[in-house]
PDB file of C-alpha atoms and ligand atoms in Angstrom:
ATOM      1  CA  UNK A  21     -11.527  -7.478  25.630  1.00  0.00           C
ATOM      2  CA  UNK A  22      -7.437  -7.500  24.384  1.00  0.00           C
ATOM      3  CA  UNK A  23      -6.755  -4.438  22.309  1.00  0.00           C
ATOM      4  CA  UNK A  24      -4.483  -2.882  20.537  1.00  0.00           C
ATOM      5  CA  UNK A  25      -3.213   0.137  19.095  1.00  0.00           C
ATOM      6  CA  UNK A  26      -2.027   1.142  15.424  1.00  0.00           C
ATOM      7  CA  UNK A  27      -1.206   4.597  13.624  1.00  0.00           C
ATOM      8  CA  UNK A  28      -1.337   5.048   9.654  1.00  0.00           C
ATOM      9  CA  UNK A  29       1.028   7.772   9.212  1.00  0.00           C
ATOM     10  CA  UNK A  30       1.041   9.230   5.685  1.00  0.00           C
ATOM     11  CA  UNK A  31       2.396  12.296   3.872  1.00  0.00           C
ATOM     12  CA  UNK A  32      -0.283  15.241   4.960  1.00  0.00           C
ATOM     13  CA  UNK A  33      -2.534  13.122   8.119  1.00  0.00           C
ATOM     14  CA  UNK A  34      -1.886  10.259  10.267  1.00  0.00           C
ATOM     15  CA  UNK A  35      -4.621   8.586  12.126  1.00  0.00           C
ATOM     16  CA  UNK A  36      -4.861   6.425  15.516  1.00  0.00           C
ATOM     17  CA  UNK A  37      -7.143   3.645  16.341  1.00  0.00           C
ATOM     18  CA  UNK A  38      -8.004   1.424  18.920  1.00  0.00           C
ATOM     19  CA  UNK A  39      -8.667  -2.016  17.628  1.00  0.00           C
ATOM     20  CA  UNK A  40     -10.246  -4.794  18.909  1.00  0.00           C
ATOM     21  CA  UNK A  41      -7.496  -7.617  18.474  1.00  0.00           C
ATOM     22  CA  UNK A  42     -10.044 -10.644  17.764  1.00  0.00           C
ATOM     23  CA  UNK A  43     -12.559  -8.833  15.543  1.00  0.00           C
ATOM     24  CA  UNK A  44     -10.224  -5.656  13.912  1.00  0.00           C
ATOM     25  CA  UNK A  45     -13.147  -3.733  14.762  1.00  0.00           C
ATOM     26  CA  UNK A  46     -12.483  -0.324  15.491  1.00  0.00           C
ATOM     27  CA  UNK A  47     -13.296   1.081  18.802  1.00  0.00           C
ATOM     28  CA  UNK A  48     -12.194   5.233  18.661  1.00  0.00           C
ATOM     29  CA  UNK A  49      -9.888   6.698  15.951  1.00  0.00           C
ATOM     30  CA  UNK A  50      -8.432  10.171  16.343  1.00  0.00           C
ATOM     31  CA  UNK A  51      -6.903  12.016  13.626  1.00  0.00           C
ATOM     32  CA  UNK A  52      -4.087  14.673  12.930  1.00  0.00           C
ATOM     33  CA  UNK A  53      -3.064  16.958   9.852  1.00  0.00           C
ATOM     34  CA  UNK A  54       0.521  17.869   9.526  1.00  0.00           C
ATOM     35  CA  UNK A  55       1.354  21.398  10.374  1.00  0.00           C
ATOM     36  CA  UNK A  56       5.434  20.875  10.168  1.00  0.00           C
ATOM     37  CA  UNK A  57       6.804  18.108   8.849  1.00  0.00           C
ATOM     38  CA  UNK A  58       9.787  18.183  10.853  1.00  0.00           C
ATOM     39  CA  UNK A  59      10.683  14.695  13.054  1.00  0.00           C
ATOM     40  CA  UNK A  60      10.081  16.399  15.969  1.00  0.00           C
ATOM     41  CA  UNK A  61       7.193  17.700  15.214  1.00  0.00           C
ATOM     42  CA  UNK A  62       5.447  14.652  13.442  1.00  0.00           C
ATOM     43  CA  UNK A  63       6.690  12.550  16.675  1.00  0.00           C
ATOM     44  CA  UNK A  64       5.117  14.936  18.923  1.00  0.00           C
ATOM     45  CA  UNK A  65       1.440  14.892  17.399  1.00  0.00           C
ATOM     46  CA  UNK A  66       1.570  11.288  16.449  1.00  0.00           C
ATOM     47  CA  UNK A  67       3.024  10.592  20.867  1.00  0.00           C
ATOM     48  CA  UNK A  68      -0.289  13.028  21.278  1.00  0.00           C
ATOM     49  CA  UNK A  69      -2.485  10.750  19.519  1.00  0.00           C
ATOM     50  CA  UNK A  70      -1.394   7.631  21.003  1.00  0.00           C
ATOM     51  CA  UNK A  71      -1.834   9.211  25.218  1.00  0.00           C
ATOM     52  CA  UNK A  72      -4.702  10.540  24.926  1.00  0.00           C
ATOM     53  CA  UNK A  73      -5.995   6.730  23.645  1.00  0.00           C
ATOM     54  CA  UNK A  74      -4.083   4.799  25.908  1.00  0.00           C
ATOM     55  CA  UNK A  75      -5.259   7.195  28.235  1.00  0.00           C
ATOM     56  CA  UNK A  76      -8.992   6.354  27.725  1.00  0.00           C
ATOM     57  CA  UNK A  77      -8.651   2.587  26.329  1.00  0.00           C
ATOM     58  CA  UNK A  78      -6.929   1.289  29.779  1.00  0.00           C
ATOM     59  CA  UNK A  79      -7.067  -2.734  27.670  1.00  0.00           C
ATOM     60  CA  UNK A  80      -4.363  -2.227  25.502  1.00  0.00           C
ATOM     61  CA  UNK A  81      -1.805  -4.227  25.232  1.00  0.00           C
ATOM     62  CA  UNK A  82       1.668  -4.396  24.107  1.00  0.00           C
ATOM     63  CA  UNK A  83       3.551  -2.429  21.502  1.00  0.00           C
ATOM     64  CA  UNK A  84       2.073  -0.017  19.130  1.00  0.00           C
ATOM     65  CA  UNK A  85       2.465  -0.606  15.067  1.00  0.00           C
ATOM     66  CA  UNK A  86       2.752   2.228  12.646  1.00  0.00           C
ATOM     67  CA  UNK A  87       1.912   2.044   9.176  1.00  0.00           C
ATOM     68  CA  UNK A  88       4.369   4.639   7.580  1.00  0.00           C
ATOM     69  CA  UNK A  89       4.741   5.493   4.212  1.00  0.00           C
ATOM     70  CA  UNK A  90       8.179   4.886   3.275  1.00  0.00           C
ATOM     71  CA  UNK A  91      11.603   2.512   3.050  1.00  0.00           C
ATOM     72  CA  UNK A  92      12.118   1.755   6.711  1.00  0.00           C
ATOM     73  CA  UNK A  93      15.004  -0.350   8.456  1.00  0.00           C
ATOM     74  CA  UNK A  94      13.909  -1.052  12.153  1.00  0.00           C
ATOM     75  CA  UNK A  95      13.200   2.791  13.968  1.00  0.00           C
ATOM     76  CA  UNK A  96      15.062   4.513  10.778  1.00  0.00           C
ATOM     77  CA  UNK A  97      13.030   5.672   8.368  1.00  0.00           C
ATOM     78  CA  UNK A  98      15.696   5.529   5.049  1.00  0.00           C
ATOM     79  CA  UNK A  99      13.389   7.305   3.082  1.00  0.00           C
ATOM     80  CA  UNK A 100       9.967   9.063   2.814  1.00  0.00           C
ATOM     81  CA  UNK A 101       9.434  11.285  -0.170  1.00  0.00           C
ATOM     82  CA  UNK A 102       6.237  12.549   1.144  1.00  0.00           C
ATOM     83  CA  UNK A 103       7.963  13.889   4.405  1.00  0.00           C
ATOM     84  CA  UNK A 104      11.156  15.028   3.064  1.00  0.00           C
ATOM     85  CA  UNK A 105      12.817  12.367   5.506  1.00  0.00           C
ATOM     86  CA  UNK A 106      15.728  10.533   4.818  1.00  0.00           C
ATOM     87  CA  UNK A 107      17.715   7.947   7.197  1.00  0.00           C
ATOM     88  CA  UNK A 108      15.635   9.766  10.429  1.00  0.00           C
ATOM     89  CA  UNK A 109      15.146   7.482  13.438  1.00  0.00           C
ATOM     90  CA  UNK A 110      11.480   8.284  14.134  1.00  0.00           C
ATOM     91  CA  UNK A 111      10.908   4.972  16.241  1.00  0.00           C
ATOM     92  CA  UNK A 112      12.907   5.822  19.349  1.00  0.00           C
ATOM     93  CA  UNK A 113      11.836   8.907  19.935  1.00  0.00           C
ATOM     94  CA  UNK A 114       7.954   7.827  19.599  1.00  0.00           C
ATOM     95  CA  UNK A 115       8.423   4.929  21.726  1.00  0.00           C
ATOM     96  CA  UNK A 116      10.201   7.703  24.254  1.00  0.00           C
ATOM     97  CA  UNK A 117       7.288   9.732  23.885  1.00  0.00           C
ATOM     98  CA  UNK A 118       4.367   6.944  24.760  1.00  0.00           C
ATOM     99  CA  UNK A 119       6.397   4.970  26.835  1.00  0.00           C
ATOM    100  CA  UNK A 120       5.520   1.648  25.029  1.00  0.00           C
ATOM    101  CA  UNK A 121       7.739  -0.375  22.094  1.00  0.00           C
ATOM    102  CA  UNK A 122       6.766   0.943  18.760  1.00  0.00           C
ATOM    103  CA  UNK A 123       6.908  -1.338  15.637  1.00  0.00           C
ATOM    104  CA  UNK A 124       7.190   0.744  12.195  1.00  0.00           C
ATOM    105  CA  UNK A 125       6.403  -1.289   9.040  1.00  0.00           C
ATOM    106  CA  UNK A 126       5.443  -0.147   5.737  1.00  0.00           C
ATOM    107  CA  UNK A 127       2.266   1.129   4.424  1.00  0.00           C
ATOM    108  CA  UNK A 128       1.193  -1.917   2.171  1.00  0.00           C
ATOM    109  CA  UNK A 129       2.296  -4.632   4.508  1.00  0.00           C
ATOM    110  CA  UNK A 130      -0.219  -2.772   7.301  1.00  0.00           C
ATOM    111  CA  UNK A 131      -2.568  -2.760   4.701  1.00  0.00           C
ATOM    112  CA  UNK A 132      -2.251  -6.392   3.782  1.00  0.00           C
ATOM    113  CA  UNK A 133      -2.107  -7.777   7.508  1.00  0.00           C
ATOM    114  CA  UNK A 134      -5.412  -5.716   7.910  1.00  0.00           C
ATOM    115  CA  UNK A 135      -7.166  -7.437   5.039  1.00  0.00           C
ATOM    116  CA  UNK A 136      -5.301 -10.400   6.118  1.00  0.00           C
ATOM    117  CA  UNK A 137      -6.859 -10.225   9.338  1.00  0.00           C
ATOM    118  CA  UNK A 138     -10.227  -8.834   9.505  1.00  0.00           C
ATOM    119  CA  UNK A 139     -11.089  -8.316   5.507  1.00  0.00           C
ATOM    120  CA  UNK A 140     -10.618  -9.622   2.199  1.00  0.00           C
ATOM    121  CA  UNK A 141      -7.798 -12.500   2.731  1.00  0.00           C
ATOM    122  CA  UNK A 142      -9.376 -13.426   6.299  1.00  0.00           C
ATOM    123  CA  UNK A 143      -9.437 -17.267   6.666  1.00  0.00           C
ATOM    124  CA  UNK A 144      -6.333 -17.357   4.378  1.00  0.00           C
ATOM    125  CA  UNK A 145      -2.547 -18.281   5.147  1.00  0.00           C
ATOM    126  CA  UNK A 146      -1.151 -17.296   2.168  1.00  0.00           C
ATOM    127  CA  UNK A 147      -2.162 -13.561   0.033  1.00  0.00           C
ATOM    128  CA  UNK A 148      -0.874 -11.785  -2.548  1.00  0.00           C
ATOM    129  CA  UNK A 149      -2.170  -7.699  -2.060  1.00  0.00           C
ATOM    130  CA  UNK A 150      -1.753  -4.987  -4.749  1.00  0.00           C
ATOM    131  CA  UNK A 151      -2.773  -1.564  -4.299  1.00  0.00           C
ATOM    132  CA  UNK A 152      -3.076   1.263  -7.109  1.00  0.00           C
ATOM    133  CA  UNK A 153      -3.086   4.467  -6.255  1.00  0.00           C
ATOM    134  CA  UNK A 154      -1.069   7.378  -6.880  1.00  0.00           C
ATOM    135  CA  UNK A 155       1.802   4.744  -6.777  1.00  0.00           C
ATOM    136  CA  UNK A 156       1.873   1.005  -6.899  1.00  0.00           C
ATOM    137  CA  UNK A 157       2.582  -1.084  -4.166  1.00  0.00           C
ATOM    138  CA  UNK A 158       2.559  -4.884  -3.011  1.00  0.00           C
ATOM    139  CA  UNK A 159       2.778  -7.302  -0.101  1.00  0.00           C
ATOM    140  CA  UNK A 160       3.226 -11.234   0.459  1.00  0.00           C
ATOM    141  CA  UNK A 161       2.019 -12.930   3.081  1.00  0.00           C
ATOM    142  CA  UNK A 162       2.981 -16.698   3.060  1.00  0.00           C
ATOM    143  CA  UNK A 163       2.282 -19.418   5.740  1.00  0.00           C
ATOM    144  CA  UNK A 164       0.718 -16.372   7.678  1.00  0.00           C
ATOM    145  CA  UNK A 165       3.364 -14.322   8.041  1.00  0.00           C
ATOM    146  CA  UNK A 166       4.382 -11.238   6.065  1.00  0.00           C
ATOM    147  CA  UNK A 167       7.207 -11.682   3.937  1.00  0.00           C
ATOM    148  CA  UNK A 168       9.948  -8.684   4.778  1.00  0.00           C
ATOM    149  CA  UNK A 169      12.841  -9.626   3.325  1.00  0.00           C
ATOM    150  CA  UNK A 170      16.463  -9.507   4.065  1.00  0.00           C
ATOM    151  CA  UNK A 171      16.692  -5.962   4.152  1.00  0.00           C
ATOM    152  CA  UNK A 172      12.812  -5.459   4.800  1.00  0.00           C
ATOM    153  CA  UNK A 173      12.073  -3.903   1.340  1.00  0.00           C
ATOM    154  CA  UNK A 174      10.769  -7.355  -0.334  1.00  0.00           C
ATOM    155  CA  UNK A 175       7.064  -6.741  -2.181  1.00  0.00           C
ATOM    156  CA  UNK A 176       8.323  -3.412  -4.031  1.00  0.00           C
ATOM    157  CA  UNK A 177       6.064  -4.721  -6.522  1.00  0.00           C
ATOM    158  CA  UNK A 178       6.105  -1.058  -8.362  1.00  0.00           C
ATOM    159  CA  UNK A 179       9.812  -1.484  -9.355  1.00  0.00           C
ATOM    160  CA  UNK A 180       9.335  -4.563 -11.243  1.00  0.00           C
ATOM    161  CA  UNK A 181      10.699  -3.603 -14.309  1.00  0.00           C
ATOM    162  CA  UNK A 182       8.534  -4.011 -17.910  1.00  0.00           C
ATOM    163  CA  UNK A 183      11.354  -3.934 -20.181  1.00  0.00           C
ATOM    164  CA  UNK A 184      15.396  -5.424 -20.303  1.00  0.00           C
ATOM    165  CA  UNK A 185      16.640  -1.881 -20.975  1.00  0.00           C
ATOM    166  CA  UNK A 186      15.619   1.754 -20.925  1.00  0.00           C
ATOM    167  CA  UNK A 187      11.488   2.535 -20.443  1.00  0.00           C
ATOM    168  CA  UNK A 188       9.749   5.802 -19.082  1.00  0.00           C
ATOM    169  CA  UNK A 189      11.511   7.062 -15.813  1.00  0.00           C
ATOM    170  CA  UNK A 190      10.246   6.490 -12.383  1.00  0.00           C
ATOM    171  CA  UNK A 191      10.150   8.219  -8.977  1.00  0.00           C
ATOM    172  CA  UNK A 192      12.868   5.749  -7.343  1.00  0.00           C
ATOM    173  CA  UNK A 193      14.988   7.256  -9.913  1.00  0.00           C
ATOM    174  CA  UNK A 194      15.095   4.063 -12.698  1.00  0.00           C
ATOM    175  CA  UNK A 195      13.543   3.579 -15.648  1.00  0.00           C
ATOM    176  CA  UNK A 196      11.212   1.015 -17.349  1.00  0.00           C
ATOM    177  CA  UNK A 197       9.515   0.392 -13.363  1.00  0.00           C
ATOM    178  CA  UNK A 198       5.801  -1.024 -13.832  1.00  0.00           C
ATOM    179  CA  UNK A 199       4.524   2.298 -11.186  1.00  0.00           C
ATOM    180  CA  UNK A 200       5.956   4.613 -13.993  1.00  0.00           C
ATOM    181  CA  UNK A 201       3.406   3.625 -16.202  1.00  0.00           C
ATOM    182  CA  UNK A 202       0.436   2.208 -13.916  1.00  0.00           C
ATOM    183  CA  UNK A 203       1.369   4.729 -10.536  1.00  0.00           C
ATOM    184  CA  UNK A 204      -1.561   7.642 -10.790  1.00  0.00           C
ATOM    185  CA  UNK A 205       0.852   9.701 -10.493  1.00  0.00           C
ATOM    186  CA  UNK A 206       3.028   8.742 -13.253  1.00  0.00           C
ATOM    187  CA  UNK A 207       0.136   7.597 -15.473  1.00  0.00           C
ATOM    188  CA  UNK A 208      -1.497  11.008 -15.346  1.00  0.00           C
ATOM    189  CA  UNK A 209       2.582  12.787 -16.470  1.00  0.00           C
ATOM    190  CA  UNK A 210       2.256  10.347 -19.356  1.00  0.00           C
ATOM    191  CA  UNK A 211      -1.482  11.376 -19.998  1.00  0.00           C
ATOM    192  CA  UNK A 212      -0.222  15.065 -20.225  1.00  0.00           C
ATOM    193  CA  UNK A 213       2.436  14.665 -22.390  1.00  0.00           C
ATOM    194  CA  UNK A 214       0.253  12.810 -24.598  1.00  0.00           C
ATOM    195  CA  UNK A 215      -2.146  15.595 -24.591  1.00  0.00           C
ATOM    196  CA  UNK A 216      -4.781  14.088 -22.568  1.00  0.00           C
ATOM    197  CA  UNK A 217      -6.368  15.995 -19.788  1.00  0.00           C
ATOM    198  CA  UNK A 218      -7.753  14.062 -16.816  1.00  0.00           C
ATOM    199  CA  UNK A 219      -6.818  11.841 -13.906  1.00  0.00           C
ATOM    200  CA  UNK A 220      -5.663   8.095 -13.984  1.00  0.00           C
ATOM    201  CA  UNK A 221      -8.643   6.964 -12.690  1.00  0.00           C
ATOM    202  CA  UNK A 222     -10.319   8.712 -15.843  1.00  0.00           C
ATOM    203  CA  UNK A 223      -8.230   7.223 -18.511  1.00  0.00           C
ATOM    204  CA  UNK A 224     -10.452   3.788 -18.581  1.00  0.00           C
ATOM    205  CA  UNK A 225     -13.565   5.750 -19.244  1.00  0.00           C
ATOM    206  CA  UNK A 226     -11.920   7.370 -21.979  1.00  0.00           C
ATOM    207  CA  UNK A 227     -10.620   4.830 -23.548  1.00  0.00           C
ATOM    208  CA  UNK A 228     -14.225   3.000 -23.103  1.00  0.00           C
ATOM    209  CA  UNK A 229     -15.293   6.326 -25.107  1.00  0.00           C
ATOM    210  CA  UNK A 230     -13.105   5.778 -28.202  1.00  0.00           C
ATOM    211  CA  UNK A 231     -10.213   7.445 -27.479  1.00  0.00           C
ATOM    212  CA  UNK A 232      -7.443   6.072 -29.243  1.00  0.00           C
ATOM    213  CA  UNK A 233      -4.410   7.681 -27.412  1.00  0.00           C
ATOM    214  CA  UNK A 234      -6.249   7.045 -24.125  1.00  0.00           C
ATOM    215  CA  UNK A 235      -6.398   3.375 -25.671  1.00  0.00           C
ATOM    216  CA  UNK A 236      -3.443   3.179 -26.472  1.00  0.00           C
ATOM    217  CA  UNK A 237      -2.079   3.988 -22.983  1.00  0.00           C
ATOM    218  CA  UNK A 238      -4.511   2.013 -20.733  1.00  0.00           C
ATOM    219  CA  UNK A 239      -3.938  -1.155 -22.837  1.00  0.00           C
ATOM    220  CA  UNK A 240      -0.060  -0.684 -21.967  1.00  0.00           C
ATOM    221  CA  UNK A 241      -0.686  -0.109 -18.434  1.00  0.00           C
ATOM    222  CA  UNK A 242      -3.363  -2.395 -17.342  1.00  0.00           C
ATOM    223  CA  UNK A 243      -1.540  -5.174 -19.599  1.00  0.00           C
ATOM    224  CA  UNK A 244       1.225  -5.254 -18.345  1.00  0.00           C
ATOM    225  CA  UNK A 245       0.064  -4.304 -14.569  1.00  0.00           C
ATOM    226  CA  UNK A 246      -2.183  -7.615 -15.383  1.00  0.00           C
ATOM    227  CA  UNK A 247       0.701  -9.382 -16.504  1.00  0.00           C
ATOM    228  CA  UNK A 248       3.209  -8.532 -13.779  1.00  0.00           C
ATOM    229  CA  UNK A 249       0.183  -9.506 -11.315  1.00  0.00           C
ATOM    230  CA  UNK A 250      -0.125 -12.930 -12.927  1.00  0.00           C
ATOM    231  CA  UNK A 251       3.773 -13.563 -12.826  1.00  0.00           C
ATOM    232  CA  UNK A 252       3.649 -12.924  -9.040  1.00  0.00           C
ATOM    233  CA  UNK A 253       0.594 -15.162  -8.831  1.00  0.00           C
ATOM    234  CA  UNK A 254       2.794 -18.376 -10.559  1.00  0.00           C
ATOM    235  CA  UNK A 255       5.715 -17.582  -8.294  1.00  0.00           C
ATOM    236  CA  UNK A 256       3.577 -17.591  -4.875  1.00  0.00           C
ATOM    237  CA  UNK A 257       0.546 -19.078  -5.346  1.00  0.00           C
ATOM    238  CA  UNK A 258      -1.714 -17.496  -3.100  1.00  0.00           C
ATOM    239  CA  UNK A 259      -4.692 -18.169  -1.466  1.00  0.00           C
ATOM    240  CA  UNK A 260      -6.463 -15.077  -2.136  1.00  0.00           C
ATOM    241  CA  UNK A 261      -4.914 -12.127  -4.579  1.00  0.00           C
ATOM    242  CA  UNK A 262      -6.410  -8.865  -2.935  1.00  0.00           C
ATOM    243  CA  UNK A 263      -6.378  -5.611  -5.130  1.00  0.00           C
ATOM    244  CA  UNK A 264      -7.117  -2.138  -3.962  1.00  0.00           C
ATOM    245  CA  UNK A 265      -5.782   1.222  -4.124  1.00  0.00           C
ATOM    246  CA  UNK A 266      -7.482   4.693  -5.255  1.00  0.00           C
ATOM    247  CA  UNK A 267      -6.982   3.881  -8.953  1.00  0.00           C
ATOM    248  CA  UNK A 268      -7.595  -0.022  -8.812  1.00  0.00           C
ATOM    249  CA  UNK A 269     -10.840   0.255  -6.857  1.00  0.00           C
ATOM    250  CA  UNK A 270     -12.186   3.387  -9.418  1.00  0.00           C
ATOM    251  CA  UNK A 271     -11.471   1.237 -12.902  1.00  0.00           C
ATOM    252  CA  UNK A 272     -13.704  -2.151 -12.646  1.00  0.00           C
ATOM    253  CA  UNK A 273     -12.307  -2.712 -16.381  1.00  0.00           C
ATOM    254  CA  UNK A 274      -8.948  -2.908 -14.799  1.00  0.00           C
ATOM    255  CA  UNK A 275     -10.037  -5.389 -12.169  1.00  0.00           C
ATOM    256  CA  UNK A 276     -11.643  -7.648 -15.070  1.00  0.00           C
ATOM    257  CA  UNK A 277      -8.119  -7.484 -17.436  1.00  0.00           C
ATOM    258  CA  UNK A 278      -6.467  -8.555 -14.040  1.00  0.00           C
ATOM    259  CA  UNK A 279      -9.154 -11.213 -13.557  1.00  0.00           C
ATOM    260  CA  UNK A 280      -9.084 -12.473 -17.247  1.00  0.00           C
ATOM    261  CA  UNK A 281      -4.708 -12.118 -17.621  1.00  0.00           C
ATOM    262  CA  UNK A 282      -4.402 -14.575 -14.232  1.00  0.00           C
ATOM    263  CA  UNK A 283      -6.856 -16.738 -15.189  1.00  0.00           C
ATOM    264  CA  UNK A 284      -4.949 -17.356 -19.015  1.00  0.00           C
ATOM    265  CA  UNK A 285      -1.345 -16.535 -18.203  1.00  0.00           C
ATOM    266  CA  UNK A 286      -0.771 -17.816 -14.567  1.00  0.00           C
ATOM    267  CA  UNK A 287       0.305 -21.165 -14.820  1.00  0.00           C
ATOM    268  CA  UNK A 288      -0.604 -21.843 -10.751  1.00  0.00           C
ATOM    269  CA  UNK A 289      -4.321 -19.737 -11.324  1.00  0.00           C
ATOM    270  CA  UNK A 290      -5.887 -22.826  -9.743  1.00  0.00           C
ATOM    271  CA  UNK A 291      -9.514 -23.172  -8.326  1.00  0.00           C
ATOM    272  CA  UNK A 292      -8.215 -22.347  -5.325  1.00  0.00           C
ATOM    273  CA  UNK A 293      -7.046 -18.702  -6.059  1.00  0.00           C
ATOM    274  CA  UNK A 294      -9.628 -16.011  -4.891  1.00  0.00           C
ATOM    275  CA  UNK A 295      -9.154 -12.573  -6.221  1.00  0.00           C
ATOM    276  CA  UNK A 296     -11.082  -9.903  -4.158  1.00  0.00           C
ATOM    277  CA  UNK A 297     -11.184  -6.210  -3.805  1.00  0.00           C
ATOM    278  CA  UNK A 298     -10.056  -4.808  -0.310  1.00  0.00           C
ATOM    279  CA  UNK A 299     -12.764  -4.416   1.839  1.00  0.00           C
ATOM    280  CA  UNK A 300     -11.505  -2.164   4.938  1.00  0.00           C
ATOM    281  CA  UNK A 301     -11.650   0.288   2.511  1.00  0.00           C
ATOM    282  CA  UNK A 302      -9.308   3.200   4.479  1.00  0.00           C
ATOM    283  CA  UNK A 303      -8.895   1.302   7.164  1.00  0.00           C
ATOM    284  CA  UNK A 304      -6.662  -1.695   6.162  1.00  0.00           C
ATOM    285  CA  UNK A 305      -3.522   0.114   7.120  1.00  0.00           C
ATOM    286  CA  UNK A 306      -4.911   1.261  10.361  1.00  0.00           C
ATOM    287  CA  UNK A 307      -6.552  -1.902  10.998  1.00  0.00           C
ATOM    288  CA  UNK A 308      -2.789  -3.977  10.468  1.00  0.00           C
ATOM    289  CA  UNK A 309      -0.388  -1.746  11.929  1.00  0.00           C
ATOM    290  CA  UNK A 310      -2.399  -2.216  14.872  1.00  0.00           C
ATOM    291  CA  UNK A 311      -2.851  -6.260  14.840  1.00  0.00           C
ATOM    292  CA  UNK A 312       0.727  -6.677  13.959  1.00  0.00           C
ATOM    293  CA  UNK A 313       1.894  -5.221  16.997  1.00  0.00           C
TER     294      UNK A 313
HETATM  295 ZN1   ZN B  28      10.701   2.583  -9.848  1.00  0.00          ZN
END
């Protein structure tokens, strides 16, 4: 049996799996909570993590992927907000640490290769996968491969922007992005300053309720998140359009605008396209990182 191993390292945890490579199936995960978030430190626990599995699971094979949270560029990780980390090379000292070649990639392209894989796009060569959460993120695969980019930032689907000039201000620093008024944790800002108490993921229900600020604000946000998802959907034509995320997977009213918005405004929303929720559930990430090594 060929395994392999992957890591989802995020702001607080990270966890480690072994993964069967044919099936994605997990075979043991192991877990760690962030004490100091200092390089050293996370390199340490994660390099913990990975012997004590490697020293169990004697079939895997080659390098060892890591799902990170963050702008990467090879080993360097240019920026993390949730770690404090900017332009640290975390790669080489991990693959110093487990003695093995370590592959970093971000968060959402794990997560897409892992629904790619073993989950909601399997059988497909070419996905389109959006997650909502407490930001928005994307990731293409095409011809089955994932789609990095020049500079391996391409599928910062969050930063699209909404409007030519000007727009509410977002956590890259710009305004007018589509996560600074869909990202939970912009949405739920906007809630407060508009006097409405609750999460992101609550705002559909009160809307439903008769709400008309929290109407007013979810039929920006999910209209133009639907509309920004149907624009990518024209330019790529996928396969299978695969939608997840904390928020996304908590609001099936959300999921149906999406459904509905492709279907009138995509001018590619053929038979062929699919649109499915993620089905790893919190295991997509974990699942990629470690088929993509
Ligand atoms: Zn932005």
């Amino acid at each position: 049996m060929s395994l392999a191993l992957g890591i989802d390292l995020g702001g607080t945890t990270a966890r480690a799996a072994v993964v069967e490579r044919g099936s994605g199936r997990i075979v043991e995960s192991l877990k760690a909570t962030w004490v100091d978030r200092s390089v050293a430190a996370v390199v340490r626990e994660t390099a913990g993590l990975v012997n004590t599995l490697l020293s169990a699971h004697s079939g895997v094979r080659g390098s060892i992927g890591v799902g990170f949270a963050g702008m990467l560029n090879g080993p360097v990780v240019v920026n993390a907000p949730n770690l404090g980390w900017r332009n640290e090379d975390f790669g080489t000292p991990l693959c110093a640490a487990v003695g093995r070649p370590v592959q970093l990639v971000n968060d959402l392209s794990a997560a897409a290769w892992g629904e790619y894989s073993a989950g909601a796009a399997k059988g497909a060569t070419d996905s389109f996968t959006v997650f909502v959460g407490t930001g928005v993120g994307s990731a293409i695969i095409a011809n089955g491969a994932l789609v990095t980019g020049a500079n391996f930032v391409a599928g910062e689907f969050g930063h699209v922007k909404l409007m030519a000039e000007g727009g509410r201000r977002c956590g890259c620093g710009q305004d007018g992005c589509l996560e600074a008024y869909v990202g939970g944790a912009r949405l739920e800002l906007w809630m407060k300053e508009e006097g409405l108490a609750g999460t992101a993921s609550q705002l559909e229900a009160l809307a439903e309720a008769g709400d008309a600020t929290a109407r007013r604000l979810y039929d920006f946000a999910v209209g133009h998140l639907a509309l920004a998802i149907a624009n990518q959907v024209t330019v790529l034509n996928p396969g299978v359009l695969v939608l997840g995320g904390g928020v996304l997977s908590r609001c099936p009213g959300m999921v149906a605008r999406i459904r509905d918005v492709v279907a009138q405004r995509s001018t590619v929303a053929s038979s062929v396209l699919k649109i499915a929720m993620a089905s790893l559930g919190d295991d997509s990430g974990l699942v990629g990182a470690a088929l993509l090594s």
